[in-house]
Every structure is written in C-alpha cells, then in structure tokens.
Short mmCIF file of C-alpha atoms in Angstrom, two decimals:
data_model
loop_
_atom_site.label_atom_id
_atom_site.label_comp_id
_atom_site.label_asym_id
_atom_site.label_seq_id
_atom_site.Cartn_x
_atom_site.Cartn_y
_atom_site.Cartn_z
CA MET A 1 12.33 -14.48 -65.81
CA ILE A 2 12.55 -13.60 -69.68
CA GLN A 3 8.61 -14.21 -69.43
CA SER A 4 8.31 -12.00 -66.47
CA ILE A 5 10.60 -9.21 -68.37
CA LYS A 6 8.30 -9.70 -71.65
CA LYS A 7 5.09 -9.33 -69.47
CA ASN A 8 6.38 -6.11 -67.78
CA ILE A 9 7.09 -4.56 -71.08
CA HIS A 10 3.92 -5.60 -72.74
CA PHE A 11 1.92 -4.45 -69.80
CA ARG A 12 3.80 -0.93 -69.84
CA THR A 13 3.33 -0.37 -73.69
CA LYS A 14 -0.46 -0.93 -73.41
CA GLN A 15 -0.44 0.82 -70.19
CA LYS A 16 1.00 4.05 -71.71
CA ILE A 17 -1.25 3.98 -74.86
CA LYS A 18 -4.32 3.71 -72.53
CA ASN A 19 -3.46 6.28 -70.14
CA LYS A 20 -2.44 8.56 -73.05
CA TRP A 21 -5.93 8.17 -74.41
CA LYS A 22 -7.52 8.50 -71.05
CA ALA A 23 -5.48 11.88 -70.02
CA PHE A 24 -6.66 13.35 -73.86
CA LEU A 25 -10.42 12.66 -72.43
CA GLY A 26 -9.82 13.94 -69.42
CA PHE A 27 -8.72 17.16 -70.69
CA PHE A 28 -12.81 17.35 -71.48
CA ALA A 29 -13.76 17.01 -67.91
CA PHE A 30 -12.14 20.28 -67.43
CA GLY A 31 -12.60 21.10 -63.52
CA ASN A 32 -14.74 17.95 -62.67
CA LEU A 33 -12.87 15.38 -60.73
CA THR A 34 -16.02 12.95 -60.69
CA GLN A 35 -15.73 12.63 -64.40
CA ARG A 36 -12.36 11.85 -63.95
CA ALA A 37 -12.72 9.32 -61.17
CA ILE A 38 -15.47 7.31 -63.59
CA LEU A 39 -13.02 8.10 -66.89
CA PHE A 40 -9.84 6.64 -64.90
CA LYS A 41 -11.92 3.87 -63.05
CA THR A 42 -10.93 5.02 -59.26
CA ASP A 43 -13.29 4.06 -56.95
CA LYS A 44 -13.44 7.29 -54.89
CA TRP A 45 -16.72 8.18 -56.95
CA GLY A 46 -19.02 5.15 -56.95
CA GLY A 47 -17.63 2.64 -54.45
CA HIS A 48 -17.44 6.02 -52.23
CA PHE A 49 -18.43 9.50 -52.97
CA TYR A 50 -15.21 11.14 -52.20
CA THR A 51 -14.77 13.53 -55.10
CA PRO A 52 -17.14 16.46 -54.86
CA HIS A 53 -15.21 16.59 -51.23
CA TYR A 54 -11.90 16.38 -52.89
CA GLN A 55 -13.03 19.02 -55.56
CA LEU A 56 -14.13 21.59 -53.16
CA HIS A 57 -10.97 21.16 -51.01
CA PHE A 58 -8.12 20.93 -53.87
CA LYS A 59 -9.88 23.60 -56.29
CA PRO A 60 -7.36 26.37 -55.27
CA TYR A 61 -4.46 23.76 -55.99
CA ARG A 62 -5.23 22.83 -59.41
CA PHE A 63 -2.74 24.83 -61.59
CA LYS A 64 -0.03 24.87 -58.98
CA ARG A 65 2.96 22.85 -58.85
CA VAL A 66 1.71 20.74 -56.28
CA LYS A 67 3.18 17.71 -54.62
CA LEU A 68 0.84 15.19 -53.70
CA LEU A 69 1.57 12.09 -51.79
CA GLU A 70 -1.01 9.53 -51.71
CA ILE A 71 -0.51 6.24 -49.38
CA GLY A 72 -1.74 3.10 -51.05
CA VAL A 73 -1.60 2.50 -54.77
CA GLY A 74 -4.43 -0.13 -55.16
CA GLY A 75 -4.62 -3.51 -56.61
CA TYR A 76 -3.37 -5.68 -53.70
CA GLU A 77 -0.35 -7.77 -54.26
CA SER A 78 -0.41 -7.41 -58.41
CA PRO A 79 2.11 -5.21 -59.68
CA PHE A 80 -0.15 -4.99 -63.00
CA SER A 81 -3.04 -3.66 -60.86
CA GLY A 82 -3.84 -0.62 -58.72
CA GLY A 83 -2.84 3.30 -59.70
CA ASN A 84 -6.19 4.52 -60.84
CA SER A 85 -6.20 7.31 -58.61
CA LEU A 86 -2.72 8.41 -59.19
CA ARG A 87 -3.73 8.89 -62.65
CA MET A 88 -6.78 10.75 -61.89
CA TRP A 89 -4.60 13.10 -59.74
CA LYS A 90 -2.23 13.81 -62.50
CA SER A 91 -4.76 14.49 -65.11
CA TYR A 92 -6.41 16.87 -62.60
CA PHE A 93 -3.29 18.52 -61.44
CA PRO A 94 -1.81 19.28 -64.78
CA LEU A 95 1.57 21.03 -62.98
CA GLY A 96 1.83 18.54 -60.34
CA LYS A 97 4.00 15.66 -59.36
CA ILE A 98 1.90 12.98 -57.85
CA PHE A 99 3.91 10.52 -55.47
CA SER A 100 2.93 7.24 -53.84
CA LEU A 101 3.55 4.38 -51.47
CA ASP A 102 2.29 0.78 -50.98
CA ILE A 103 3.49 -2.26 -49.18
CA TYR A 104 3.61 -4.11 -52.72
CA ASP A 105 5.90 -3.57 -55.66
CA LYS A 106 3.73 -1.22 -57.90
CA SER A 107 6.57 0.05 -60.32
CA PRO A 108 5.14 -0.71 -63.14
CA GLN A 109 2.25 1.75 -62.50
CA GLN A 110 4.70 4.36 -62.72
CA GLU A 111 4.96 7.10 -65.46
CA SER A 112 5.94 10.55 -65.97
CA ARG A 113 5.17 12.66 -62.94
CA ILE A 114 4.14 9.63 -60.96
CA LYS A 115 6.72 8.07 -58.74
CA ILE A 116 5.70 5.13 -56.47
CA PHE A 117 7.98 4.09 -53.69
CA GLN A 118 7.75 0.56 -51.62
CA GLY A 119 7.66 0.27 -48.20
CA SER A 120 5.19 0.52 -45.21
CA GLN A 121 3.29 3.57 -44.11
CA VAL A 122 4.46 2.70 -40.40
CA ASP A 123 8.03 2.15 -41.26
CA PHE A 124 9.31 5.56 -39.99
CA GLU A 125 12.97 5.06 -41.72
CA PHE A 126 11.43 4.51 -45.01
CA LEU A 127 9.13 7.47 -44.92
CA GLN A 128 12.08 9.46 -44.16
CA LYS A 129 13.78 8.38 -47.25
CA VAL A 130 10.43 9.25 -49.07
CA ILE A 131 10.48 12.65 -47.80
CA ALA A 132 14.36 13.05 -48.27
CA HIS A 133 13.29 12.40 -52.24
CA THR A 134 9.88 14.27 -52.50
CA GLY A 135 10.54 17.37 -50.18
CA GLU A 136 7.64 19.75 -48.39
CA LEU A 137 4.30 17.97 -49.77
CA ASP A 138 1.30 19.92 -50.33
CA LEU A 139 -1.19 17.36 -50.42
CA ILE A 140 -1.11 14.14 -48.08
CA ILE A 141 -3.98 11.47 -48.92
CA ASP A 142 -3.98 8.18 -46.53
CA ASP A 143 -5.36 5.35 -48.60
CA GLY A 144 -3.38 2.81 -47.19
CA SER A 145 -3.96 -0.14 -44.74
CA HIS A 146 -6.71 1.98 -42.72
CA ILE A 147 -5.67 0.07 -39.80
CA ASN A 148 -6.57 2.39 -36.92
CA ALA A 149 -2.98 2.25 -35.01
CA HIS A 150 -1.29 2.90 -38.43
CA VAL A 151 -4.00 5.93 -39.75
CA ILE A 152 -2.62 7.72 -36.40
CA GLN A 153 1.23 6.85 -36.41
CA THR A 154 1.45 7.98 -40.12
CA PHE A 155 -0.36 11.29 -39.39
CA GLU A 156 1.93 11.99 -36.37
CA PHE A 157 4.94 11.39 -38.49
CA LEU A 158 3.54 12.61 -41.93
CA PHE A 159 1.66 15.69 -40.65
CA PRO A 160 4.61 18.01 -39.59
CA LYS A 161 6.18 17.06 -43.06
CA LEU A 162 3.19 18.76 -44.41
CA LYS A 163 3.76 22.62 -45.82
CA LYS A 164 1.82 25.16 -44.51
CA GLY A 165 -1.44 25.82 -45.96
CA GLY A 166 -1.27 22.15 -46.56
CA ILE A 167 -4.12 19.65 -46.71
CA TYR A 168 -3.86 16.27 -44.98
CA VAL A 169 -6.70 13.84 -45.71
CA ILE A 170 -7.62 10.53 -44.22
CA GLU A 171 -9.92 7.83 -46.21
CA ASP A 172 -12.11 5.07 -45.27
CA THR A 173 -12.58 6.28 -41.48
CA GLN A 174 -15.53 4.07 -41.35
CA THR A 175 -12.62 1.59 -39.68
CA SER A 176 -13.04 3.41 -36.66
CA TYR A 177 -16.01 1.04 -35.93
CA TRP A 178 -14.54 -2.40 -37.04
CA GLU A 179 -13.05 -4.14 -34.43
CA HIS A 180 -10.98 -6.30 -37.19
CA TYR A 181 -9.15 -3.09 -37.92
CA GLY A 182 -8.64 -1.94 -34.48
CA GLY A 183 -11.78 0.13 -33.90
CA THR A 184 -15.16 -0.61 -32.14
CA SER A 185 -18.91 0.11 -32.24
CA ASN A 186 -19.43 0.05 -28.53
CA ASP A 187 -17.45 3.04 -27.10
CA PHE A 188 -16.84 5.76 -29.44
CA ASN A 189 -14.09 7.37 -26.47
CA GLN A 190 -12.13 4.46 -27.06
CA LYS A 191 -8.43 5.16 -26.96
CA GLY A 192 -6.79 4.42 -30.11
CA THR A 193 -9.62 4.50 -32.18
CA ILE A 194 -9.35 7.14 -35.44
CA TYR A 195 -12.30 9.11 -34.62
CA GLU A 196 -11.48 9.10 -30.80
CA TYR A 197 -7.95 10.73 -31.80
CA PHE A 198 -9.45 13.11 -34.48
CA LYS A 199 -11.98 14.19 -32.25
CA SER A 200 -9.37 15.07 -29.35
CA LEU A 201 -7.75 17.57 -31.56
CA ILE A 202 -10.79 19.41 -32.05
CA ASP A 203 -10.18 21.35 -29.08
CA GLY A 204 -7.07 22.28 -29.81
CA LEU A 205 -8.21 24.91 -32.51
CA ASN A 206 -9.75 26.83 -29.90
CA HIS A 207 -6.60 26.50 -26.99
CA SER A 208 -6.32 30.41 -27.06
CA GLU A 209 -9.85 30.02 -25.08
CA TYR A 210 -8.75 27.69 -22.33
CA MET A 211 -8.97 29.33 -19.08
CA ILE A 212 -5.67 26.93 -17.90
CA PRO A 213 -3.14 29.61 -16.94
CA ASP A 214 0.37 29.27 -18.28
CA TYR A 215 -1.39 26.63 -20.87
CA GLN A 216 1.33 25.16 -22.95
CA ARG A 217 0.20 24.45 -26.53
CA ASN A 218 1.34 21.32 -28.62
CA TYR A 219 2.14 20.89 -32.02
CA TYR A 220 -1.41 20.19 -33.19
CA ASP A 221 -2.72 23.11 -31.17
CA ALA A 222 -0.08 25.53 -33.02
CA HIS A 223 -0.69 24.43 -36.65
CA ILE A 224 -3.81 22.89 -37.22
CA ILE A 225 -6.49 25.52 -38.49
CA SER A 226 -9.49 23.66 -39.61
CA MET A 227 -10.92 20.44 -39.82
CA HIS A 228 -13.62 19.02 -42.16
CA PHE A 229 -15.14 15.69 -41.18
CA TYR A 230 -17.84 14.28 -43.72
CA HIS A 231 -18.81 10.36 -44.27
CA ASN A 232 -15.76 8.18 -44.15
CA MET A 233 -13.17 10.85 -44.38
CA ILE A 234 -11.62 13.77 -42.60
CA PHE A 235 -9.76 16.70 -44.42
CA ILE A 236 -7.14 18.75 -42.02
CA TYR A 237 -5.64 22.16 -42.71
CA LYS A 238 -2.19 23.10 -41.85
CA GLY A 239 -1.14 26.57 -41.03
CA ASP A 240 -0.53 29.00 -38.00
CA ASN A 241 -3.28 28.72 -35.38
CA ASN A 242 -2.42 32.00 -33.38
CA GLU A 243 -5.64 33.85 -33.27
CA THR A 244 -6.00 35.92 -29.70
CA SER A 245 -8.68 34.74 -27.19
CA ASN A 246 -12.00 36.80 -27.75
CA TYR A 247 -12.12 36.65 -24.10
CA LEU A 248 -8.87 38.53 -23.51
CA MET A 249 -9.84 41.11 -26.35
CA ASN A 250 -13.41 41.71 -24.58
CA ASN A 251 -11.66 42.55 -21.55
CA LYS A 252 -9.12 45.02 -22.67
CA VAL A 253 -12.29 46.81 -24.12
CA LYS A 254 -14.03 46.50 -21.29
CA ASN A 255 -10.96 47.47 -18.94
CA GLY A 256 -9.59 50.16 -21.34
#
C-alpha cells in the first residue's frame, strides 16, 4: 500500500514537470493541432490522421470556454498510461475544460482543467452523473471501446446532452467492418453497425422534402444539421434543422 502511494506521488511529480514543459512548448505550436499531437504523443496523428480534420472543425471553438468530453483515456488498464490526447486538447483550448471517462482508473492522469471519471460508456446511470457534473457539453469525442453497439448506444444517450452548436465526433469507425467488434464486411446495410446506423440519419437532414403527408420528424431529424464523413471518423453537428422545403417554396411562387 505504502509502495503504491509512493509510486503514485512519484508519477504525479514527474508527470507534472513533464506536462508543464510540454505545455510551454505547445505555446509555440500556435494553432497547429498536428504539431501538438506529435508533442503530446497522441496517436491522433501518426497512428491515425485525424488532427487536420479536428483542426478544421474545432478551430472556431479554440479560444472559447468550451467543455469537451472525450470517451477513452488510453493506456489500457494501467493508471499511469494514457491521457496524451487530453493534454493535447488542454493545450489547444487554453480556456477550455477537458473531461474524460474510462472503464479503468485513470485518476493519476488528472491535472488542472482535466477531470476523469471511471465507468462504462454504456452505463447510463453513470453517464447521467457525469453530465450532472459537467453540465451541457460543447464537444464530445467517442474514442472508447469502438464496439458497434456501444458507439450507437452512447451516441443516443449523449447527443441530446450536447449543446446546440456543438459537435459530436466518433473515431475509429473502421470497426463497422470488423466482426469481432460487431461489424461486418459482407453486408454494408446490416442493422446495428456504425455505418448502417449513421447512414440511416443522413436522409433526416432533408426531412422537410419528404413527400409523406403529416410526417412526424424525430429528434435527429430536428437536431442534426450536418454530418461529415472522413476515413475512420464522423463529425455530427447539432443545431435546429428547420429549413423549409424548396419544393413548397417553388410551388408558392408558381401559384402566387
């Protein structure tokens, strides 16, 4: 027990010094997120090539007091591993609060402006407690289990907790094609896969154009205003999808 406490104290002291040095160097990266990813050694660049997309979509939020939640700390079960991307986000959003959750205890990775909760991304009672602590979120990133069912269930619970004007991001969507994650490469329209699910939401962007009398729009019809698909990732924007039908407008002009 004493040995574990000493290890924790040693880790925190060493980590604090290292993180302060990296934060100082991060200042000279200015708005370049890829440079920060390299500096903080997160696989969002190199292992993946996500940072240019993140920079494009997150740039307007950079100097706002954002609340960002990232699902998954990284480092698997070790409390002393992971947190690289959280520190990258902290550096990129100097006024932001960074929250995260992980199935494993990652409390040693916490520092000022970084708060980590322990629990499952599909434990909705736990997620509700997280939201009660954080309040409405501006940005949500799912870099968690990547299991197809988990990704969908988590989205359905957390997307309504996202602020209007916020962005929900899903990483590593290639698992939609991997059987051991609940995906398939044989039937791209198989129910329950990540891409089958999110492709099914695309039509809702244009629900005002449906030729269906008395159609009742659902929550996603009303609140998804754009979706951006990249290699292995999806960005979903939340807002009020209330544009009227072009068909109806044209008819009014013709009949007017």
